[in-house]
Amino acid sequence: MGLCKISVFLACVVGLALVLPSHAQNSIQDYLNAHNTARSAITGANIPALVWNTTLTTQVTAYINTVLGQCDINVDLSVSGLNVKVAQNVLTGLDAVNAWVSEQVYYNYATNSCNGGVCTHYTQVIWKNSISIGCFRAQCINNVNLWIVGCQYSPPGNIPGQLPY
C-alpha cells in the first residue's frame, strides 16, 4: 500500500515538472556564460568577461515592462546599449543570447560593417569596453505566446566609427 502511494506521488511530481515553466537557461549564470563564451571565442582580442550588474538589471526590467504590450517578433525594440529579443513560445535567456551571437556571420571586422543581415546585437555582446550586464525576461501581455528578453550593457557599445575590439 505504501509503495503504491509513493508511485502515485512520484508520477504527480514528474507530471508537474512537465507542466510548470522551467527556470533553466534563465539564471544570471546562464546569461553570463553565454555572453562570456562568445567573448572568449575571439582569439587574441583579450575581451574581458562580463560581470552581473543589479543596477542594469533594474534598468532593463523597467524598460522591458514599458514595452510588454508592444511585443512583436517583427520589430526590434533594442536601443543603444540594450539588446532585446522577442520570440514565440517560451524564449529563454540562453535562446536570446544565442540568437544575438548567431549574427556573427553577418559581421565583417575588416570593414566594421554588417553584410547581408543585422549584426549589431552581436557586436554589442562582444563589445570589449562593455564590462557588465543586467538582463530580464518576461512574457508579453499583448500575446501570451510571445516572450521578451533584454540585456543592458555598460558601458554601451556600438559606437559609430569604433571597432568592437
PDB file of C-alpha atoms in Angstrom:
ATOM      1  CA  MET A   1       0.000   0.000   0.000  1.00  0.00           C
ATOM      2  CA  GLY A   2       2.828   2.415   0.905  1.00  0.00           C
ATOM      3  CA  LEU A   3       4.675   1.629  -2.324  1.00  0.00           C
ATOM      4  CA  CYS A   4       1.548   2.464  -4.344  1.00  0.00           C
ATOM      5  CA  LYS A   5       1.258   5.894  -2.687  1.00  0.00           C
ATOM      6  CA  ILE A   6       4.919   6.605  -3.394  1.00  0.00           C
ATOM      7  CA  SER A   7       4.455   5.658  -7.063  1.00  0.00           C
ATOM      8  CA  VAL A   8       1.442   7.961  -7.398  1.00  0.00           C
ATOM      9  CA  PHE A   9       3.334  10.766  -5.652  1.00  0.00           C
ATOM     10  CA  LEU A  10       6.330  10.375  -7.975  1.00  0.00           C
ATOM     11  CA  ALA A  11       4.052  10.316 -11.030  1.00  0.00           C
ATOM     12  CA  CYS A  12       2.458  13.588  -9.847  1.00  0.00           C
ATOM     13  CA  VAL A  13       5.850  15.228  -9.292  1.00  0.00           C
ATOM     14  CA  VAL A  14       7.053  14.211 -12.751  1.00  0.00           C
ATOM     15  CA  GLY A  15       3.786  15.432 -14.292  1.00  0.00           C
ATOM     16  CA  LEU A  16       4.082  18.806 -12.577  1.00  0.00           C
ATOM     17  CA  ALA A  17       7.671  19.149 -13.722  1.00  0.00           C
ATOM     18  CA  LEU A  18       6.478  18.812 -17.298  1.00  0.00           C
ATOM     19  CA  VAL A  19       3.698  21.385 -16.883  1.00  0.00           C
ATOM     20  CA  LEU A  20       5.347  24.094 -14.792  1.00  0.00           C
ATOM     21  CA  PRO A  21       7.590  26.526 -16.676  1.00  0.00           C
ATOM     22  CA  SER A  22      11.274  25.861 -16.292  1.00  0.00           C
ATOM     23  CA  HIS A  23      13.676  28.439 -14.953  1.00  0.00           C
ATOM     24  CA  ALA A  24      16.535  26.635 -16.639  1.00  0.00           C
ATOM     25  CA  GLN A  25      18.563  28.733 -19.055  1.00  0.00           C
ATOM     26  CA  ASN A  26      17.393  31.981 -17.448  1.00  0.00           C
ATOM     27  CA  SER A  27      19.713  32.293 -14.472  1.00  0.00           C
ATOM     28  CA  ILE A  28      22.296  35.018 -14.025  1.00  0.00           C
ATOM     29  CA  GLN A  29      24.991  32.433 -14.665  1.00  0.00           C
ATOM     30  CA  ASP A  30      23.276  31.313 -17.896  1.00  0.00           C
ATOM     31  CA  TYR A  31      23.320  34.885 -19.242  1.00  0.00           C
ATOM     32  CA  LEU A  32      26.933  35.405 -18.180  1.00  0.00           C
ATOM     33  CA  ASN A  33      28.138  32.061 -19.540  1.00  0.00           C
ATOM     34  CA  ALA A  34      26.530  32.597 -22.955  1.00  0.00           C
ATOM     35  CA  HIS A  35      27.941  36.117 -23.269  1.00  0.00           C
ATOM     36  CA  ASN A  36      31.381  35.234 -21.979  1.00  0.00           C
ATOM     37  CA  THR A  37      31.660  32.166 -24.199  1.00  0.00           C
ATOM     38  CA  ALA A  38      31.101  34.383 -27.258  1.00  0.00           C
ATOM     39  CA  ARG A  39      33.564  36.971 -25.956  1.00  0.00           C
ATOM     40  CA  SER A  40      36.289  34.426 -25.205  1.00  0.00           C
ATOM     41  CA  ALA A  41      35.864  32.797 -28.632  1.00  0.00           C
ATOM     42  CA  ILE A  42      37.541  35.788 -30.270  1.00  0.00           C
ATOM     43  CA  THR A  43      41.174  34.797 -30.104  1.00  0.00           C
ATOM     44  CA  GLY A  44      43.783  37.444 -29.466  1.00  0.00           C
ATOM     45  CA  ALA A  45      41.263  40.172 -28.615  1.00  0.00           C
ATOM     46  CA  ASN A  46      41.591  39.826 -24.816  1.00  0.00           C
ATOM     47  CA  ILE A  47      37.956  40.745 -24.266  1.00  0.00           C
ATOM     48  CA  PRO A  48      37.221  40.704 -20.535  1.00  0.00           C
ATOM     49  CA  ALA A  49      34.440  38.570 -19.107  1.00  0.00           C
ATOM     50  CA  LEU A  50      31.241  40.432 -18.267  1.00  0.00           C
ATOM     51  CA  VAL A  51      30.035  40.644 -14.685  1.00  0.00           C
ATOM     52  CA  TRP A  52      26.464  40.961 -13.431  1.00  0.00           C
ATOM     53  CA  ASN A  53      25.203  44.420 -12.511  1.00  0.00           C
ATOM     54  CA  THR A  54      21.997  44.691 -10.462  1.00  0.00           C
ATOM     55  CA  THR A  55      21.542  48.364 -11.370  1.00  0.00           C
ATOM     56  CA  LEU A  56      21.481  47.419 -15.056  1.00  0.00           C
ATOM     57  CA  THR A  57      19.031  44.625 -14.245  1.00  0.00           C
ATOM     58  CA  THR A  58      16.717  47.165 -12.630  1.00  0.00           C
ATOM     59  CA  GLN A  59      17.030  49.475 -15.641  1.00  0.00           C
ATOM     60  CA  VAL A  60      16.380  46.773 -18.243  1.00  0.00           C
ATOM     61  CA  THR A  61      13.458  45.456 -16.182  1.00  0.00           C
ATOM     62  CA  ALA A  62      11.885  48.920 -16.186  1.00  0.00           C
ATOM     63  CA  TYR A  63      12.362  49.238 -19.953  1.00  0.00           C
ATOM     64  CA  ILE A  64      11.001  45.773 -20.745  1.00  0.00           C
ATOM     65  CA  ASN A  65       7.971  46.406 -18.536  1.00  0.00           C
ATOM     66  CA  THR A  66       7.161  49.518 -20.616  1.00  0.00           C
ATOM     67  CA  VAL A  67       7.120  47.532 -23.887  1.00  0.00           C
ATOM     68  CA  LEU A  68       5.328  44.346 -22.766  1.00  0.00           C
ATOM     69  CA  GLY A  69       2.202  45.449 -24.614  1.00  0.00           C
ATOM     70  CA  GLN A  70       4.170  46.194 -27.802  1.00  0.00           C
ATOM     71  CA  CYS A  71       5.897  42.829 -28.276  1.00  0.00           C
ATOM     72  CA  ASP A  72       6.200  41.999 -31.952  1.00  0.00           C
ATOM     73  CA  ILE A  73       8.620  39.480 -33.446  1.00  0.00           C
ATOM     74  CA  ASN A  74       8.968  41.750 -36.499  1.00  0.00           C
ATOM     75  CA  VAL A  75      10.036  44.843 -34.525  1.00  0.00           C
ATOM     76  CA  ASP A  76      13.417  45.245 -32.860  1.00  0.00           C
ATOM     77  CA  LEU A  77      12.907  47.016 -29.535  1.00  0.00           C
ATOM     78  CA  SER A  78      16.666  47.305 -28.933  1.00  0.00           C
ATOM     79  CA  VAL A  79      18.105  50.707 -28.100  1.00  0.00           C
ATOM     80  CA  SER A  80      21.649  51.943 -27.501  1.00  0.00           C
ATOM     81  CA  GLY A  81      23.400  49.627 -25.053  1.00  0.00           C
ATOM     82  CA  LEU A  82      20.398  47.303 -24.847  1.00  0.00           C
ATOM     83  CA  ASN A  83      19.763  44.123 -26.833  1.00  0.00           C
ATOM     84  CA  VAL A  84      16.163  42.906 -26.998  1.00  0.00           C
ATOM     85  CA  LYS A  85      14.766  39.693 -28.483  1.00  0.00           C
ATOM     86  CA  VAL A  86      11.089  38.786 -28.890  1.00  0.00           C
ATOM     87  CA  ALA A  87      10.106  35.262 -29.930  1.00  0.00           C
ATOM     88  CA  GLN A  88       7.182  32.876 -29.954  1.00  0.00           C
ATOM     89  CA  ASN A  89       6.623  30.175 -27.383  1.00  0.00           C
ATOM     90  CA  VAL A  90       8.998  30.091 -24.432  1.00  0.00           C
ATOM     91  CA  LEU A  91      12.071  32.194 -25.177  1.00  0.00           C
ATOM     92  CA  THR A  92      14.838  31.614 -22.655  1.00  0.00           C
ATOM     93  CA  GLY A  93      17.656  33.972 -21.836  1.00  0.00           C
ATOM     94  CA  LEU A  94      20.050  31.491 -23.395  1.00  0.00           C
ATOM     95  CA  ASP A  95      17.943  31.415 -26.589  1.00  0.00           C
ATOM     96  CA  ALA A  96      18.096  35.215 -26.844  1.00  0.00           C
ATOM     97  CA  VAL A  97      21.858  35.440 -26.323  1.00  0.00           C
ATOM     98  CA  ASN A  98      22.431  32.613 -28.817  1.00  0.00           C
ATOM     99  CA  ALA A  99      20.287  34.476 -31.374  1.00  0.00           C
ATOM    100  CA  TRP A 100      22.370  37.626 -30.895  1.00  0.00           C
ATOM    101  CA  VAL A 101      25.625  35.678 -31.173  1.00  0.00           C
ATOM    102  CA  SER A 102      24.385  33.941 -34.346  1.00  0.00           C
ATOM    103  CA  GLU A 103      24.552  37.347 -36.077  1.00  0.00           C
ATOM    104  CA  GLN A 104      28.339  36.890 -36.148  1.00  0.00           C
ATOM    105  CA  VAL A 105      28.035  35.518 -39.688  1.00  0.00           C
ATOM    106  CA  TYR A 106      26.991  38.984 -40.890  1.00  0.00           C
ATOM    107  CA  TYR A 107      29.804  40.908 -39.189  1.00  0.00           C
ATOM    108  CA  ASN A 108      32.883  41.913 -41.200  1.00  0.00           C
ATOM    109  CA  TYR A 109      35.649  43.109 -38.879  1.00  0.00           C
ATOM    110  CA  ALA A 110      37.818  44.453 -41.729  1.00  0.00           C
ATOM    111  CA  THR A 111      35.100  46.902 -42.782  1.00  0.00           C
ATOM    112  CA  ASN A 112      33.409  47.096 -39.365  1.00  0.00           C
ATOM    113  CA  SER A 113      30.063  46.573 -41.032  1.00  0.00           C
ATOM    114  CA  CYS A 114      27.130  44.198 -41.271  1.00  0.00           C
ATOM    115  CA  ASN A 115      26.870  42.393 -44.597  1.00  0.00           C
ATOM    116  CA  GLY A 116      23.674  40.575 -45.554  1.00  0.00           C
ATOM    117  CA  GLY A 117      21.904  40.942 -42.225  1.00  0.00           C
ATOM    118  CA  VAL A 118      21.779  42.564 -38.798  1.00  0.00           C
ATOM    119  CA  CYS A 119      24.886  42.179 -36.634  1.00  0.00           C
ATOM    120  CA  THR A 120      24.615  44.983 -34.078  1.00  0.00           C
ATOM    121  CA  HIS A 121      23.273  42.694 -31.353  1.00  0.00           C
ATOM    122  CA  TYR A 122      26.362  40.520 -31.838  1.00  0.00           C
ATOM    123  CA  THR A 123      28.767  43.453 -31.766  1.00  0.00           C
ATOM    124  CA  GLN A 124      27.152  44.636 -28.524  1.00  0.00           C
ATOM    125  CA  VAL A 125      27.634  41.182 -26.977  1.00  0.00           C
ATOM    126  CA  ILE A 126      31.350  41.215 -27.828  1.00  0.00           C
ATOM    127  CA  TRP A 127      31.996  44.954 -27.296  1.00  0.00           C
ATOM    128  CA  LYS A 128      35.324  44.961 -25.459  1.00  0.00           C
ATOM    129  CA  ASN A 129      34.699  48.097 -23.401  1.00  0.00           C
ATOM    130  CA  SER A 130      31.405  46.758 -22.036  1.00  0.00           C
ATOM    131  CA  ILE A 131      32.238  45.200 -18.680  1.00  0.00           C
ATOM    132  CA  SER A 132      28.870  44.476 -17.067  1.00  0.00           C
ATOM    133  CA  ILE A 133      25.333  43.416 -17.947  1.00  0.00           C
ATOM    134  CA  GLY A 134      21.913  43.086 -16.449  1.00  0.00           C
ATOM    135  CA  CYS A 135      19.175  41.031 -18.117  1.00  0.00           C
ATOM    136  CA  PHE A 136      15.443  40.462 -17.733  1.00  0.00           C
ATOM    137  CA  ARG A 137      12.883  38.097 -19.282  1.00  0.00           C
ATOM    138  CA  ALA A 138       9.086  38.329 -19.309  1.00  0.00           C
ATOM    139  CA  GLN A 139       6.000  37.078 -21.082  1.00  0.00           C
ATOM    140  CA  CYS A 140       4.384  39.656 -23.335  1.00  0.00           C
ATOM    141  CA  ILE A 141       0.941  40.903 -22.301  1.00  0.00           C
ATOM    142  CA  ASN A 142      -0.322  41.569 -25.809  1.00  0.00           C
ATOM    143  CA  ASN A 143       0.250  37.950 -26.871  1.00  0.00           C
ATOM    144  CA  VAL A 144       0.674  35.090 -24.397  1.00  0.00           C
ATOM    145  CA  ASN A 145       2.689  33.145 -26.988  1.00  0.00           C
ATOM    146  CA  LEU A 146       5.404  35.816 -27.117  1.00  0.00           C
ATOM    147  CA  TRP A 147       8.308  36.253 -24.718  1.00  0.00           C
ATOM    148  CA  ILE A 148      10.800  39.092 -24.483  1.00  0.00           C
ATOM    149  CA  VAL A 149      14.384  39.098 -23.227  1.00  0.00           C
ATOM    150  CA  GLY A 150      16.553  42.157 -22.795  1.00  0.00           C
ATOM    151  CA  CYS A 151      20.143  42.670 -21.697  1.00  0.00           C
ATOM    152  CA  GLN A 152      21.634  46.064 -20.933  1.00  0.00           C
ATOM    153  CA  TYR A 153      25.382  46.639 -21.222  1.00  0.00           C
ATOM    154  CA  SER A 154      27.691  49.100 -19.503  1.00  0.00           C
ATOM    155  CA  PRO A 155      29.318  50.974 -20.900  1.00  0.00           C
ATOM    156  CA  PRO A 156      27.181  50.666 -24.016  1.00  0.00           C
ATOM    157  CA  GLY A 157      28.796  49.567 -27.257  1.00  0.00           C
ATOM    158  CA  ASN A 158      28.178  50.035 -30.966  1.00  0.00           C
ATOM    159  CA  ILE A 159      29.781  53.463 -31.009  1.00  0.00           C
ATOM    160  CA  PRO A 160      29.884  54.680 -34.629  1.00  0.00           C
ATOM    161  CA  GLY A 161      33.366  54.571 -36.116  1.00  0.00           C
ATOM    162  CA  GLN A 162      34.781  52.316 -33.381  1.00  0.00           C
ATOM    163  CA  LEU A 163      35.638  48.638 -33.654  1.00  0.00           C
ATOM    164  CA  PRO A 164      34.106  46.330 -31.063  1.00  0.00           C
ATOM    165  CA  TYR A 165      37.562  45.049 -30.007  1.00  0.00           C
TER     166      TYR A 165
END
